[in-house]
């Protein structure tokens, strides 16, 4: 559907060199006030002396492939007549033939106008769903023209400037009046079979069939294989599945249909014989995520159960706080002219260890220390408190003790989860760590007189106080289930609520700077991708490691599985663990990610030396995330890459408020 656009550079460039590369476009596009042209948002009658009058402008579009019968092509732009980037006020085009579309709009001939094309469908209530849209960083331009001399060129859908780039830039839209349900065959031992001879889960084909058909209901799947993981329509007799495969069914349906829709999971043999089926309905989805217990009944003997299936699901709801628009997107913006970046892990590095840096991790002081040592970005960890406040801290919980209690041994400490504590109480709690068997106490938030050194800063405070020239990797903390059973921590906060609370603060206060989301939770990445269209998202993984127990989700097990999942749901890329890249094929693995248009930000203790920082840069990492920018930053580096007013100007379009 789209050609990758996220490519790391072969030859890193400075901010000034990067801006020179962009200058040609800017020079060609700029129309100044001296030329008597305007770029306002209202269709107004110009003063008679200017000779600027409303003129019919024709838009002609040619598609590379025909649309589905229910799909419609539309147009939106930065003037009222084109809907001012709003989905609800877009301009539909008329179908001339299978590939050609056209419309005519009355516009001011003296105005330069920005616009984009997109594909949508309507549900039964008349709400529009964005199937695909043009995601070039710069919108199309309709230049001013003399009255009666306005030509009507034919645009190619997805190709904004064919003279500069013939690669299509089209991606899926974001949720508005619809939801996504994903049914996930992404684990081990999902089937419990009664008779292997009548139902063999090693040789089966799976299909999700809607019982009720309705407008806006769309079923797709991803079978995650390198270079072939994109969402697509199901085959007639289902998707081949065997143990170890990763198959995700991706269902889009109108919100009004959620509680009414029923589905049937059909299981076919490899020779296309229906073996059995199970029924499910959307009302069984009792939260943002869960586990469905399905009974697969025999097609020949409906009373007979062939197998039981434990099927995980995730439900993605639209972002609830404010509508988004088509103005621009940074979700796939990582120019190939950018150099390999240096990212400060938790600021200037981990602090609850021996030989820790002076500033405590995940504090504003630590972030500013990394910035002072020329870090291009910092990574920080976000939790939600019991009263819904996004705060910065790494672990899911903390060691504490009652006021006044003398603590001498680790077993005297209590462990509490952040999600169970209101923010005002969290600021009062005593904080301890255990290092090499010894107990150390640190100042509580309220006991620290230096504001920038206080633990548990709110996300909004960090976004407001850090300079715009310091990029931010916002890691969303969500506990993972382990392969051997159990979970990293208990989580009772609803996942959609969690994502929306963080998005609300980032969209409102974090715009105008380089910012990317990441998470170890593949479903959280999916949520962040489909809830918004502004910021990029990358899948954070621990890969094949000897340091920790593997997670149960097969998508987390190795680098290529993460790359495939990123391709399936159009993420910006991955943040893999450094341990995956200490072998001979490290550069080849990173090249495979680049070939899919993905970034790869490498992290881990194995990055923590000047030699390793240089090594990961040499093998092609997009960025390296490490502790102690004050110790390991390349000596030749004189300033952070984003420390450029011209470069920061590129991010002003993120701001919607």
XYZ file of C-alpha atoms in Angstrom:
657
model
C 0.000 0.000 0.000
C 2.901 2.329 0.641
C 6.593 2.468 -0.023
C 8.818 2.854 3.064
C 9.925 6.400 3.786
C 11.731 5.946 7.086
C 15.336 5.415 6.045
C 18.445 5.989 8.090
C 21.199 7.878 6.283
C 24.300 6.292 4.858
C 26.157 9.574 5.427
C 25.058 11.562 8.516
C 24.602 15.283 8.064
C 24.577 18.324 10.305
C 21.365 20.278 10.970
C 22.501 22.968 8.536
C 23.191 20.419 5.778
C 19.799 18.841 6.386
C 18.078 22.194 6.060
C 19.893 22.897 2.802
C 18.438 19.668 1.423
C 14.974 20.947 2.281
C 15.583 24.425 0.861
C 14.719 23.560 -2.734
C 11.186 22.567 -1.777
C 10.739 25.623 0.414
C 11.970 28.001 -2.297
C 9.644 26.499 -4.871
C 6.661 26.558 -2.547
C 7.057 29.976 -0.947
C 4.703 32.707 -2.077
C 5.342 35.938 -0.194
C 3.143 38.851 0.632
C 5.103 40.938 -1.879
C 3.641 38.747 -4.616
C 0.106 39.712 -3.525
C -0.735 36.096 -2.647
C -2.350 34.911 0.569
C -2.683 31.613 2.396
C -5.599 32.268 4.758
C -8.180 29.700 5.823
C -11.344 31.469 4.705
C -12.844 31.743 1.240
C -13.313 35.512 1.183
C -13.953 37.928 -1.639
C -10.742 39.819 -2.306
C -10.667 43.565 -2.714
C -11.654 44.609 -6.260
C -8.265 46.261 -6.807
C -6.465 42.919 -6.572
C -8.514 41.248 -9.287
C -8.772 38.098 -7.160
C -12.097 36.353 -7.736
C -13.556 32.950 -6.927
C -12.731 30.548 -9.751
C -13.772 26.965 -10.404
C -10.711 24.772 -9.878
C -10.769 21.215 -11.124
C -9.091 18.345 -9.271
C -8.262 15.231 -11.294
C -6.802 12.126 -9.676
C -5.486 8.887 -11.114
C -5.257 5.798 -8.887
C -2.711 3.001 -9.200
C -5.295 0.377 -8.214
C -9.070 0.515 -8.200
C -10.967 1.163 -4.984
C -13.305 -1.376 -3.436
C -16.989 -0.961 -4.212
C -17.742 0.660 -0.843
C -14.741 3.024 -0.910
C -14.863 6.699 -1.873
C -12.074 9.140 -2.779
C -12.134 12.562 -1.131
C -10.199 15.792 -0.876
C -9.432 18.135 2.024
C -7.264 21.214 2.442
C -6.467 24.377 4.357
C -9.402 26.524 3.139
C -13.046 26.471 4.115
C -14.192 25.224 0.704
C -11.984 22.138 1.157
C -13.040 21.499 4.744
C -10.040 22.981 6.603
C -8.499 19.520 7.080
C -11.599 18.165 8.843
C -12.892 14.686 8.012
C -16.548 15.648 8.413
C -16.264 18.556 5.908
C -14.232 16.887 3.175
C -15.044 17.119 -0.554
C -15.951 13.797 -2.201
C -14.756 13.185 -5.769
C -16.756 11.653 -8.597
C -15.676 8.369 -10.168
C -15.056 8.764 -13.919
C -13.830 5.243 -14.524
C -12.125 2.478 -12.570
C -8.993 4.533 -11.856
C -9.943 8.162 -12.561
C -11.723 10.569 -10.194
C -12.644 14.247 -10.480
C -14.331 17.158 -8.740
C -14.655 20.918 -9.166
C -14.470 23.417 -6.276
C -14.882 27.198 -6.283
C -11.661 28.673 -4.845
C -9.853 32.003 -4.862
C -7.543 32.003 -7.862
C -4.961 34.197 -6.092
C -4.507 31.873 -3.113
C -1.920 29.172 -2.634
C -3.786 26.169 -1.265
C -2.583 23.046 0.517
C -4.523 19.813 0.069
C -4.463 16.023 0.363
C -6.448 13.087 -0.985
C -7.755 10.174 1.067
C -9.973 7.100 0.784
C -12.903 6.553 3.135
C -16.006 4.445 3.688
C -19.269 5.412 5.395
C -21.043 3.364 8.024
C -24.829 3.067 8.286
C -25.001 6.231 10.417
C -23.118 8.265 7.805
C -19.868 8.442 9.780
C -16.684 8.323 7.735
C -13.804 5.898 8.317
C -10.399 6.795 6.869
C -9.076 3.757 5.017
C -5.969 5.349 3.510
C -4.570 8.857 3.197
C -1.639 10.665 1.652
C 1.000 11.085 4.361
C 3.674 13.198 2.711
C 5.292 15.486 5.267
C 4.390 18.470 3.073
C 0.848 18.545 1.622
C 0.169 19.055 -2.054
C 0.213 22.656 -3.305
C -2.294 24.286 -5.629
C -0.513 27.411 -6.819
C -2.263 30.695 -7.681
C -3.144 31.254 -11.294
C -4.462 34.137 -13.450
C -8.219 34.153 -13.845
C -9.458 31.993 -16.745
C -5.985 30.430 -17.095
C -6.037 27.856 -14.315
C -4.924 24.497 -15.633
C -6.067 21.172 -14.207
C -3.187 18.688 -13.975
C -3.835 15.038 -13.183
C -2.589 14.088 -9.720
C -1.347 10.579 -8.977
C -2.807 9.348 -5.696
C -0.011 8.940 -3.151
C 2.632 10.759 -5.205
C 2.693 14.440 -4.295
C 5.726 15.507 -6.336
C 6.528 13.050 -9.162
C 9.563 15.094 -10.235
C 11.254 14.495 -6.855
C 9.841 11.169 -5.696
C 7.833 8.546 -7.561
C 7.293 6.410 -4.455
C 3.761 6.325 -3.082
C 3.278 7.667 0.452
C -0.065 6.328 1.654
C -0.890 4.950 5.094
C -3.904 3.837 7.069
C -5.934 6.437 8.903
C -6.726 6.923 12.569
C -9.897 6.020 14.448
C -12.807 8.462 14.599
C -16.242 6.838 14.908
C -15.033 3.233 14.729
C -13.084 0.769 16.858
C -10.579 -1.978 16.142
C -10.782 -5.484 17.574
C -7.715 -7.674 17.185
C -7.939 -11.432 17.781
C -4.396 -12.635 18.376
C -2.894 -16.000 17.571
C 0.412 -14.913 19.072
C 1.241 -17.423 21.784
C 2.014 -21.043 22.565
C -0.426 -23.805 23.568
C -3.496 -21.865 22.469
C -5.550 -24.956 21.545
C -6.605 -27.779 23.827
C -7.556 -30.594 21.455
C -9.841 -33.518 22.317
C -8.969 -35.737 19.339
C -5.885 -34.933 17.254
C -7.135 -37.117 14.395
C -10.312 -35.095 13.918
C -8.791 -31.664 14.628
C -5.083 -31.015 14.269
C -4.173 -27.410 15.211
C -0.813 -27.913 13.484
C -2.590 -28.119 10.122
C -5.560 -25.788 10.126
C -6.805 -22.689 8.306
C -8.579 -19.967 10.271
C -11.161 -17.419 9.163
C -13.220 -14.773 10.974
C -16.697 -14.397 9.459
C -19.105 -11.605 10.522
C -22.564 -13.009 11.185
C -24.247 -9.652 10.492
C -23.005 -7.636 7.502
C -23.007 -3.864 7.855
C -21.386 -0.805 6.313
C -18.054 0.062 7.888
C -17.354 -3.506 9.044
C -14.028 -4.730 7.677
C -12.063 -7.901 8.502
C -8.377 -8.228 7.654
C -5.457 -10.263 8.923
C -1.690 -10.158 9.276
C 0.379 -13.330 9.060
C 3.692 -12.027 10.237
C 6.451 -13.003 7.837
C 9.367 -10.813 6.830
C 8.345 -8.375 4.092
C 4.812 -9.845 3.888
C 3.210 -8.838 7.177
C 0.896 -6.102 5.865
C -2.800 -6.323 6.672
C -4.816 -7.890 3.873
C -8.149 -9.527 3.147
C -8.694 -13.136 4.204
C -8.484 -16.018 1.714
C -11.741 -17.799 0.970
C -10.856 -20.810 3.115
C -8.929 -19.048 5.822
C -5.362 -18.322 6.833
C -2.961 -21.293 7.191
C -1.852 -21.576 10.811
C 0.464 -23.834 12.763
C 2.061 -23.633 16.179
C 4.601 -20.812 16.325
C 2.907 -18.713 13.644
C 1.810 -15.181 14.461
C -1.595 -14.419 12.942
C -3.542 -11.319 13.998
C -7.131 -10.779 12.814
C -7.789 -7.036 12.549
C -11.481 -6.102 12.630
C -12.710 -2.542 12.081
C -16.322 -1.875 13.056
C -18.537 1.148 13.803
C -18.883 2.078 17.469
C -22.681 1.823 17.192
C -22.287 -1.803 16.092
C -19.977 -2.865 18.918
C -22.480 -4.511 21.233
C -24.582 -5.991 18.428
C -21.977 -7.669 16.239
C -21.432 -11.435 16.208
C -18.592 -13.360 14.575
C -17.836 -16.954 13.703
C -14.347 -18.435 13.816
C -14.252 -21.053 11.086
C -11.579 -23.766 11.022
C -10.779 -25.473 7.712
C -8.542 -28.385 6.827
C -5.710 -27.827 4.361
C -7.930 -29.315 1.618
C -10.598 -26.670 2.378
C -13.052 -28.828 4.315
C -14.887 -27.049 7.151
C -13.882 -28.856 10.342
C -15.676 -26.768 12.916
C -16.440 -23.306 14.205
C -16.865 -21.193 17.313
C -19.076 -18.161 17.850
C -18.221 -14.946 19.627
C -19.789 -11.535 19.953
C -18.435 -8.103 20.680
C -20.313 -7.999 23.984
C -17.806 -10.584 25.285
C -15.093 -7.929 25.065
C -15.486 -6.722 28.619
C -12.423 -4.460 28.671
C -9.658 -3.101 26.504
C -7.956 -6.504 26.544
C -8.693 -9.987 27.734
C -8.830 -13.690 26.978
C -11.758 -15.352 25.200
C -12.551 -18.988 26.015
C -13.979 -20.484 22.818
C -15.350 -23.962 22.123
C -14.811 -25.149 18.553
C -17.808 -27.280 17.628
C -17.685 -29.938 14.925
C -19.198 -29.007 11.561
C -20.520 -32.583 11.170
C -21.655 -33.122 14.765
C -22.618 -29.709 16.237
C -22.900 -31.089 19.782
C -19.297 -32.316 19.739
C -16.463 -30.056 20.913
C -13.339 -30.528 18.800
C -11.094 -28.188 20.759
C -10.980 -25.385 23.263
C -9.217 -22.162 22.326
C -7.781 -19.484 24.608
C -7.840 -16.445 22.305
C -6.374 -13.113 23.457
C -7.966 -9.914 22.165
C -7.368 -6.182 22.288
C -9.986 -3.486 21.696
C -8.777 -0.114 20.401
C -11.160 2.819 20.915
C -10.803 6.276 19.297
C -8.821 8.955 21.128
C -11.467 10.567 23.330
C -10.305 14.142 23.988
C -10.289 16.025 20.689
C -10.595 15.270 16.966
C -7.452 15.161 14.854
C -7.078 16.338 11.269
C -5.251 15.844 7.962
C -2.988 18.893 8.219
C 0.236 16.959 8.606
C 1.713 13.852 10.173
C 5.024 12.998 11.789
C 4.112 9.340 12.312
C 6.460 8.315 9.487
C 8.834 11.257 9.561
C 12.492 10.376 10.039
C 14.453 11.884 7.131
C 17.350 9.922 5.714
C 19.533 13.030 6.082
C 19.405 12.763 9.879
C 22.546 11.361 11.545
C 22.687 8.498 14.023
C 21.337 10.001 17.244
C 22.469 9.756 20.879
C 19.649 9.080 23.367
C 20.069 9.527 27.128
C 18.626 6.499 28.941
C 16.295 7.757 31.716
C 18.099 11.071 31.267
C 21.753 10.736 32.250
C 21.385 7.078 33.183
C 20.259 4.652 35.864
C 20.720 5.861 39.418
C 19.654 3.050 41.780
C 22.967 1.256 41.219
C 26.542 1.478 42.410
C 28.522 4.370 40.896
C 25.354 6.192 39.871
C 25.341 9.663 38.287
C 24.783 12.678 40.510
C 21.207 13.252 39.294
C 18.518 10.692 40.017
C 17.152 8.955 36.936
C 13.907 10.126 35.335
C 14.083 13.570 36.910
C 14.177 16.897 35.118
C 17.716 17.398 36.446
C 18.824 14.135 34.837
C 17.219 15.025 31.497
C 18.890 18.447 31.529
C 22.244 16.850 32.353
C 21.990 14.641 29.266
C 21.037 17.699 27.229
C 24.062 19.613 28.567
C 26.277 16.804 27.280
C 24.784 17.010 23.758
C 22.267 14.145 23.916
C 19.886 14.487 20.966
C 16.994 12.847 22.837
C 16.188 11.398 26.244
C 14.178 8.301 27.045
C 11.678 8.465 29.911
C 9.168 6.038 31.451
C 5.494 6.887 31.995
C 3.076 5.350 34.488
C -0.447 6.341 35.465
C -1.294 6.919 39.126
C -4.561 5.804 40.710
C -6.048 9.246 40.019
C -4.985 9.213 36.366
C -1.875 11.403 36.507
C 0.931 10.461 34.063
C 4.174 10.427 36.076
C 7.786 9.592 35.251
C 9.388 6.586 36.973
C 10.937 3.363 35.712
C 9.693 0.463 37.842
C 6.047 -0.538 38.191
C 6.334 -0.047 41.945
C 8.624 1.212 44.663
C 10.070 0.187 48.001
C 8.805 2.306 50.881
C 8.249 2.337 54.643
C 6.026 4.224 57.126
C 7.247 7.624 58.363
C 9.696 7.351 61.247
C 10.294 3.614 60.927
C 13.975 2.666 61.157
C 14.965 0.464 58.212
C 18.021 -1.761 58.425
C 17.192 -4.798 56.255
C 15.463 -5.195 52.851
C 12.703 -7.403 54.275
C 11.491 -4.461 56.374
C 10.447 -2.585 53.243
C 7.002 -2.613 51.642
C 6.478 -2.749 47.870
C 3.615 -0.735 46.411
C 2.491 -0.272 42.790
C 2.243 3.209 41.307
C -1.129 2.415 39.765
C -2.579 1.966 43.273
C -1.422 5.336 44.686
C -2.855 8.830 44.224
C -0.308 11.392 43.133
C -0.448 13.485 46.297
C 0.311 10.417 48.399
C 3.050 9.303 45.983
C 4.861 12.610 46.530
C 4.966 11.989 50.306
C 6.233 8.401 50.262
C 9.695 7.489 51.473
C 11.837 5.947 48.715
C 14.361 3.131 49.142
C 16.532 0.947 46.944
C 18.561 -2.172 47.664
C 22.075 -2.211 46.152
C 24.271 -5.250 46.731
C 22.122 -6.227 49.696
C 22.330 -2.837 51.369
C 19.362 -0.490 51.907
C 19.609 3.116 50.754
C 17.014 5.847 51.314
C 16.475 8.774 48.943
C 14.577 12.028 49.449
C 10.849 11.785 48.853
C 9.390 14.121 46.262
C 8.131 16.559 48.898
C 11.385 16.340 50.889
C 13.585 17.424 47.970
C 14.012 21.243 48.013
C 15.461 21.359 44.487
C 12.480 21.213 42.132
C 14.375 19.769 39.173
C 15.748 16.911 41.306
C 12.359 15.724 42.576
C 11.385 12.138 41.898
C 8.038 11.376 40.185
C 7.785 14.514 38.022
C 4.522 14.755 36.136
C 4.737 14.191 32.405
C 3.261 17.636 31.752
C 6.001 19.244 33.854
C 8.704 17.474 31.885
C 7.167 18.461 28.542
C 6.887 22.089 29.621
C 10.318 22.458 31.220
C 12.635 20.597 28.851
C 13.965 22.654 25.913
C 12.353 21.924 22.546
C 15.792 21.103 21.132
C 15.871 17.973 23.314
C 13.923 15.165 21.680
C 11.919 12.757 23.851
C 11.270 9.010 23.648
C 8.099 8.517 25.713
C 8.066 4.887 26.844
C 4.634 3.706 27.988
C 5.051 1.192 30.808
C 2.689 -1.775 30.632
C 3.410 -5.098 32.405
C 4.064 -8.147 30.230
C 3.117 -11.757 30.830
C 6.120 -14.077 31.031
C 6.572 -17.267 29.043
C 6.831 -19.341 32.212
C 3.695 -17.805 33.726
C 2.906 -14.773 35.809
C 3.264 -11.121 34.964
C 5.776 -8.360 35.609
C 3.156 -6.620 37.738
C -0.585 -6.344 38.239
C -2.366 -3.753 36.099
C -6.003 -2.806 36.714
C -6.139 0.501 34.829
C -7.988 0.292 31.523
C -5.516 0.329 28.612
C -7.514 2.723 26.416
C -7.878 5.135 29.330
C -4.135 4.916 30.030
C -3.224 5.616 26.401
C -5.680 8.512 26.097
C -4.435 10.209 29.271
C -0.833 10.133 28.033
C -1.803 11.176 24.504
C -3.817 14.100 25.824
C -0.819 15.587 27.601
C 1.632 14.876 24.787
C -0.616 16.315 22.068
C -1.318 19.407 24.128
C 2.097 20.084 25.677
C 4.638 17.962 23.792
C 4.277 19.283 20.275
C 6.873 21.339 18.455
C 9.757 18.982 19.196
C 11.111 15.591 18.093
C 9.016 13.059 20.046
C 8.388 9.361 19.607
C 6.366 6.801 21.575
C 7.625 3.350 22.512
C 6.398 0.405 24.572
C 7.292 -3.226 25.297
C 3.582 -3.956 24.894
C 2.763 -4.668 21.251
C -0.914 -3.858 21.787
C -0.106 -0.503 23.382
C 1.925 0.274 20.260
C -1.098 -0.646 18.128
C -3.291 1.654 20.234
C -0.900 4.578 19.978
C -0.630 4.046 16.223
C -4.372 4.007 15.486
C -5.538 6.560 18.078
C -3.485 9.419 16.613
C -1.698 10.514 13.442
C 0.838 13.017 14.811
C 3.710 11.153 16.495
C 5.683 8.061 15.466
C 5.532 4.821 17.459
C 8.178 2.125 17.829
C 7.944 -1.386 19.273
C 10.360 -1.847 22.183
C 11.672 -5.413 22.621
C 14.119 -7.380 24.738
C 14.635 -9.937 21.939
C 16.738 -13.059 22.390
C 18.386 -12.476 25.731
C 20.004 -14.415 28.547
C 19.292 -11.627 31.045
C 15.522 -11.980 31.477
C 12.796 -14.567 31.057
C 11.061 -14.310 27.651
C 7.608 -12.774 27.392
C 4.649 -14.904 26.308
C 3.816 -12.773 23.245
C 5.732 -14.308 20.333
C 6.089 -10.857 18.760
C 8.580 -9.933 21.493
C 10.885 -12.942 21.144
C 13.367 -11.732 18.518
C 14.254 -8.746 16.377
C 12.719 -9.985 13.143
C 9.400 -10.764 14.866
C 9.373 -7.155 16.078
C 10.184 -5.865 12.580
C 7.302 -7.911 11.156
C 4.853 -6.561 13.736
C 6.001 -3.015 13.009
C 5.331 -3.568 9.317
C 1.903 -5.075 9.993
C 0.606 -2.036 11.850
C 2.701 0.671 10.182
C 4.864 1.584 13.168
C 7.912 3.768 12.667
C 10.140 0.861 13.656
C 11.556 -0.924 16.659
C 13.726 -0.326 19.740
C 15.592 -3.635 20.047
C 17.904 -4.773 22.854
C 21.630 -4.437 22.200
C 22.270 -8.110 22.979
C 20.674 -9.002 19.627
C 23.429 -7.118 17.765
C 26.681 -8.422 19.186
C 27.056 -11.149 16.556
C 28.471 -11.186 13.036
C 25.119 -10.590 11.315
C 24.255 -7.418 13.277
C 24.661 -4.994 10.360
C 22.654 -7.309 8.091
C 19.780 -7.416 10.594
C 19.628 -3.635 10.792
C 19.717 -3.438 7.000
C 16.683 -5.729 6.861
C 14.820 -3.260 9.060
C 15.874 -0.338 6.865
C 14.724 -2.259 3.792
C 11.229 -2.190 5.331
C 11.498 1.575 5.912
C 11.940 1.209 9.675
C 14.098 2.877 12.295
C 15.936 0.865 14.974
C 16.896 2.537 18.278
C 19.236 0.171 20.140
C 19.220 0.194 23.954
C 20.725 -1.744 26.852
C 23.672 -2.068 29.211
C 25.755 -3.358 26.305
C 25.664 0.187 24.891
C 27.418 1.685 27.901
C 30.911 2.521 26.676
C 32.405 4.858 24.108
C 33.501 1.871 22.045
C 30.013 0.370 21.991
C 28.352 3.688 21.140
C 30.713 3.935 18.161
C 30.107 0.283 17.228
C 26.321 0.574 17.109
C 26.627 3.721 15.023
C 28.932 1.925 12.582
C 26.607 -1.060 12.082
C 23.707 1.256 11.219
C 21.613 1.883 14.331
C 19.239 4.798 13.854
C 20.036 5.850 17.415
C 21.771 4.410 20.464
C 20.183 4.744 23.915
C 22.693 4.523 26.736
C 23.467 5.628 30.300
C 25.882 8.403 31.167
C 25.928 10.899 28.344
C 28.550 12.671 30.458
C 30.947 9.724 30.068
C 30.204 8.057 26.730
C 29.143 10.842 24.357
C 31.427 10.904 21.263
C 34.209 13.374 21.994
C 33.962 15.090 18.613
C 30.319 16.012 19.127
C 29.919 19.762 19.655
C 26.145 20.121 19.895
C 22.928 18.144 19.823
C 21.491 17.579 16.362
C 18.152 19.272 17.095
C 19.840 22.352 18.540
C 18.890 24.315 15.431
C 16.049 26.814 15.119
C 15.643 25.981 11.445
C 15.352 22.265 12.179
C 12.925 22.791 15.058
C 10.716 24.851 12.763
C 9.918 21.598 10.947
C 8.083 20.351 14.052
C 5.783 23.341 14.524
C 3.097 21.603 12.471
C 2.603 19.075 15.295
C 0.808 21.682 17.381
C -2.967 21.534 16.966
C -3.954 23.922 19.802
